[in-house]
């Protein structure tokens, strides 16, 4: 069964450093998303991406965040200058638009720890 | 504005008990979609079910069943004869379709042997 994959599974970085989180969505999916979950809290939407551009972004997704689909398979989230409060689990998701129905399938997540 | 409320923060049951997880949602849209996801201790988010706003038929899948009632804006999830492997955090979520998911705060279910 096709699945969303994410790398790395864990990343530790120093405050102020840049990190790139990678995702490979399900191959025939057209919509891509990033969410984050601070430890013990709910899952929060960051950004959605369709047709090579951002469809929607939340207030969390400020100028330090960016997304890119550098090739036909990868979907990346870059955090330019990490802060302590960026420590969280980051989930990538993808969906295939079928006439209004949509199920987002999530990857296993990348746990980011900013020291 | 859209909102999902899961009032039960944590539920503990003994194996073989039935348990119901509550979900109440708010939306002004006439077309919307409701979801349940499971997050086991390993951390991933596992899709369980999707329902659209025009389909109030309840659904049963093995030990899992879902009760969708538009009149009370609720989409409750029942696990029959719970098992230790059901221990996880369960999230209810809402979307308009090709749109972001709005998650509730989750209910942590602990099933003890």
Short mmCIF file of C-alpha atoms in Angstrom, two decimals:
data_model
loop_
_atom_site.label_atom_id
_atom_site.label_comp_id
_atom_site.label_asym_id
_atom_site.label_seq_id
_atom_site.Cartn_x
_atom_site.Cartn_y
_atom_site.Cartn_z
CA UNK A 1 0.00 0.00 0.00
CA UNK A 2 1.40 3.43 -0.96
CA UNK A 3 2.48 5.59 1.93
CA UNK A 4 3.90 8.98 2.73
CA UNK A 5 7.51 8.86 3.86
CA UNK A 6 9.50 11.44 5.80
CA UNK A 7 13.17 11.94 6.53
CA UNK A 8 14.83 12.25 8.91
CA UNK A 9 12.79 10.62 11.65
CA UNK A 10 14.60 12.70 14.27
CA UNK A 11 16.65 15.86 14.02
CA UNK A 12 18.49 17.78 16.70
CA UNK A 13 19.73 21.26 15.84
CA UNK A 14 21.06 24.35 17.50
CA UNK A 15 18.96 27.48 17.76
CA UNK A 16 19.50 29.70 14.74
CA UNK A 17 20.43 26.88 12.41
CA UNK A 18 18.54 26.03 9.22
CA UNK A 19 16.79 22.70 8.90
CA UNK A 20 15.16 21.00 5.95
CA UNK A 21 12.54 18.36 6.53
CA UNK A 22 11.82 16.07 3.63
CA UNK A 23 8.72 14.25 2.54
CA UNK A 24 7.82 11.95 -0.32
CA UNK A 25 4.04 12.10 -0.82
CA UNK A 26 2.01 9.30 -2.33
CA UNK A 27 2.83 9.31 -6.03
CA UNK A 28 -0.54 10.17 -7.59
CA UNK A 29 -1.49 12.73 -4.96
CA UNK A 30 -1.84 16.37 -5.92
CA UNK A 31 -2.23 18.19 -2.60
CA UNK A 32 0.48 18.41 0.00
CA UNK A 33 0.45 19.67 3.55
CA UNK A 34 2.66 20.28 6.53
CA UNK A 35 1.37 20.12 10.08
CA UNK A 36 3.14 20.29 13.39
CA UNK A 37 2.42 18.92 16.84
CA UNK A 38 4.13 20.39 19.86
CA UNK A 39 4.62 17.67 22.45
CA UNK A 40 1.35 16.75 24.12
CA UNK A 41 -0.69 19.21 22.11
CA UNK A 42 -2.99 19.02 19.12
CA UNK A 43 -1.95 18.80 15.52
CA UNK A 44 -1.81 22.23 13.87
CA UNK A 45 -1.93 23.12 10.19
CA UNK A 46 1.06 24.96 8.76
CA UNK A 47 0.69 25.11 5.00
CA UNK A 48 -0.97 23.52 1.99
CA UNK A 49 0.57 23.28 -1.46
CA UNK A 50 -0.98 22.60 -4.84
CA UNK A 51 0.17 23.07 -8.40
CA UNK A 52 3.58 24.25 -7.25
CA UNK A 53 2.36 27.04 -5.08
CA UNK A 54 1.11 27.64 -1.57
CA UNK A 55 -2.68 27.33 -1.36
CA UNK A 56 -3.05 28.39 2.24
CA UNK A 57 -0.83 29.05 5.21
CA UNK A 58 -1.50 29.54 8.88
CA UNK A 59 -0.29 32.35 11.09
CA UNK A 60 2.37 29.98 12.38
CA UNK A 61 3.90 29.80 8.89
CA UNK A 62 5.86 33.03 9.02
CA UNK A 63 8.82 34.21 6.96
CA UNK A 64 11.19 31.74 8.54
CA UNK A 65 9.29 28.88 6.93
CA UNK A 66 9.26 27.91 3.27
CA UNK A 67 8.12 24.94 1.24
CA UNK A 68 9.32 23.58 -2.03
CA UNK A 69 8.73 20.74 -4.42
CA UNK A 70 12.20 20.54 -5.93
CA UNK A 71 11.42 17.57 -8.17
CA UNK A 72 8.53 15.29 -9.03
CA UNK A 73 8.63 13.36 -5.81
CA UNK A 74 9.97 15.37 -2.88
CA UNK A 75 8.21 18.01 -0.82
CA UNK A 76 10.32 19.94 1.66
CA UNK A 77 9.79 22.24 4.61
CA UNK A 78 12.64 24.60 5.43
CA UNK A 79 13.00 26.48 8.68
CA UNK A 80 15.61 29.17 8.10
CA UNK A 81 16.59 30.11 11.62
CA UNK A 82 15.23 27.70 14.17
CA UNK A 83 13.90 28.82 17.53
CA UNK A 84 13.40 26.82 20.69
CA UNK A 85 9.65 26.92 20.17
CA UNK A 86 10.01 25.19 16.79
CA UNK A 87 10.67 21.96 18.68
CA UNK A 88 7.82 19.70 17.63
CA UNK A 89 6.80 16.74 15.53
CA UNK A 90 6.34 17.79 11.92
CA UNK A 91 3.96 15.79 9.79
CA UNK A 92 3.71 15.80 6.03
CA UNK A 93 0.43 14.74 4.45
CA UNK A 94 -0.87 14.28 0.95
CA UNK A 95 -4.25 13.80 -0.65
CA UNK A 96 -5.75 13.02 -4.00
CA UNK A 97 -8.58 15.31 -4.94
CA UNK A 98 -11.55 13.31 -6.12
CA UNK A 99 -14.63 15.44 -6.73
CA UNK A 100 -14.79 17.00 -3.31
CA UNK A 101 -13.71 13.99 -1.31
CA UNK A 102 -10.38 14.15 0.32
CA UNK A 103 -8.51 12.03 2.80
CA UNK A 104 -5.15 13.26 3.96
CA UNK A 105 -2.65 10.51 4.55
CA UNK A 106 0.11 11.35 6.96
CA UNK A 107 3.74 10.42 7.05
CA UNK A 108 5.36 9.07 10.22
CA UNK A 109 6.64 12.51 11.20
CA UNK A 110 9.98 14.14 11.90
CA UNK A 111 10.69 14.94 15.51
CA UNK A 112 12.64 18.19 15.63
CA UNK A 113 14.46 19.26 18.76
CA UNK A 114 15.98 22.74 18.88
CA UNK A 115 18.57 23.28 21.58
CA UNK B 1 -15.09 29.67 12.21
CA UNK B 2 -14.46 25.97 12.35
CA UNK B 3 -13.75 24.24 15.62
CA UNK B 4 -13.51 20.71 16.96
CA UNK B 5 -13.97 19.92 20.63
CA UNK B 6 -12.94 16.70 22.30
CA UNK B 7 -13.91 17.27 25.88
CA UNK B 8 -12.48 14.00 27.18
CA UNK B 9 -8.79 14.51 27.77
CA UNK B 10 -8.07 11.00 28.97
CA UNK B 11 -10.08 7.83 29.36
CA UNK B 12 -8.96 4.67 31.11
CA UNK B 13 -10.74 1.36 30.69
CA UNK B 14 -10.07 -2.27 31.35
CA UNK B 15 -9.77 -4.64 28.44
CA UNK B 16 -13.06 -5.80 26.92
CA UNK B 17 -14.93 -2.74 28.07
CA UNK B 18 -16.71 -0.62 25.48
CA UNK B 19 -15.62 2.99 25.24
CA UNK B 20 -17.01 6.01 23.42
CA UNK B 21 -14.91 9.00 22.43
CA UNK B 22 -16.85 12.19 21.95
CA UNK B 23 -16.36 14.77 19.22
CA UNK B 24 -18.36 17.96 18.78
CA UNK B 25 -17.73 20.27 15.86
CA UNK B 26 -18.67 23.77 14.77
CA UNK B 27 -18.89 24.98 11.21
CA UNK B 28 -21.03 27.28 9.10
CA UNK B 29 -20.38 25.30 5.95
CA UNK B 30 -23.09 23.06 4.56
CA UNK B 31 -20.53 20.75 2.99
CA UNK B 32 -17.80 19.48 5.25
CA UNK B 33 -15.92 16.34 6.13
CA UNK B 34 -15.22 14.71 9.45
CA UNK B 35 -12.36 12.39 10.26
CA UNK B 36 -10.94 10.28 13.03
CA UNK B 37 -7.21 9.62 13.30
CA UNK B 38 -5.35 7.38 15.71
CA UNK B 39 -1.94 8.29 17.10
CA UNK B 40 -0.32 5.28 18.78
CA UNK B 41 2.65 5.68 21.13
CA UNK B 42 5.00 5.43 18.15
CA UNK B 43 3.69 8.83 17.03
CA UNK B 44 2.35 8.40 13.53
CA UNK B 45 -1.15 9.51 12.54
CA UNK B 46 -3.30 6.70 11.22
CA UNK B 47 -6.46 7.48 9.27
CA UNK B 48 -9.51 5.64 10.58
CA UNK B 49 -12.60 7.07 8.93
CA UNK B 50 -13.98 9.92 6.82
CA UNK B 51 -17.58 11.09 6.71
CA UNK B 52 -19.18 13.82 4.62
CA UNK B 53 -21.90 16.12 5.87
CA UNK B 54 -24.56 14.58 3.64
CA UNK B 55 -24.10 11.07 4.91
CA UNK B 56 -25.41 10.55 8.42
CA UNK B 57 -25.44 6.80 8.13
CA UNK B 58 -23.57 5.24 10.99
CA UNK B 59 -20.66 3.02 10.16
CA UNK B 60 -19.26 -0.10 11.70
CA UNK B 61 -15.86 -1.57 10.98
CA UNK B 62 -15.06 -4.55 13.13
CA UNK B 63 -14.90 -3.37 16.73
CA UNK B 64 -15.08 0.27 15.66
CA UNK B 65 -18.28 2.21 15.06
CA UNK B 66 -19.04 5.85 14.41
CA UNK B 67 -22.19 7.80 15.15
CA UNK B 68 -22.66 11.00 13.16
CA UNK B 69 -25.51 13.28 14.23
CA UNK B 70 -25.84 16.64 12.49
CA UNK B 71 -28.60 17.71 14.88
CA UNK B 72 -26.10 17.75 17.73
CA UNK B 73 -22.98 18.42 15.60
CA UNK B 74 -21.38 15.31 16.95
CA UNK B 75 -19.29 12.53 15.45
CA UNK B 76 -18.65 10.02 18.21
CA UNK B 77 -16.42 6.97 18.02
CA UNK B 78 -17.07 3.75 19.90
CA UNK B 79 -14.66 0.89 20.42
CA UNK B 80 -16.36 -2.33 21.41
CA UNK B 81 -14.51 -4.87 23.53
CA UNK B 82 -11.43 -2.69 23.82
CA UNK B 83 -7.98 -4.19 23.63
CA UNK B 84 -4.60 -3.06 24.92
CA UNK B 85 -3.55 -2.31 21.33
CA UNK B 86 -6.28 0.32 21.18
CA UNK B 87 -4.27 2.45 23.60
CA UNK B 88 -3.49 5.65 21.73
CA UNK B 89 -4.47 9.27 21.32
CA UNK B 90 -7.49 9.66 19.08
CA UNK B 91 -8.07 12.86 17.15
CA UNK B 92 -11.27 14.05 15.55
CA UNK B 93 -10.82 16.49 12.66
CA UNK B 94 -12.89 18.66 10.33
CA UNK B 95 -12.28 20.04 6.85
CA UNK B 96 -14.10 21.65 3.93
CA UNK B 97 -12.60 19.22 1.42
CA UNK B 98 -9.38 20.17 -0.30
CA UNK B 99 -8.56 22.19 2.74
CA UNK B 100 -6.66 22.06 5.97
CA UNK B 101 -7.74 19.71 8.71
CA UNK B 102 -8.85 21.30 11.94
CA UNK B 103 -8.00 18.91 14.72
CA UNK B 104 -9.46 18.57 18.17
CA UNK B 105 -7.17 18.36 21.16
CA UNK B 106 -7.35 14.58 21.20
CA UNK B 107 -8.46 11.97 23.70
CA UNK B 108 -5.86 9.71 25.24
CA UNK B 109 -7.26 6.21 25.65
CA UNK B 110 -5.52 3.80 27.97
CA UNK B 111 -6.69 0.22 27.95
CA UNK B 112 -5.42 -1.84 30.85
CA UNK B 113 -5.18 -5.62 30.76
#
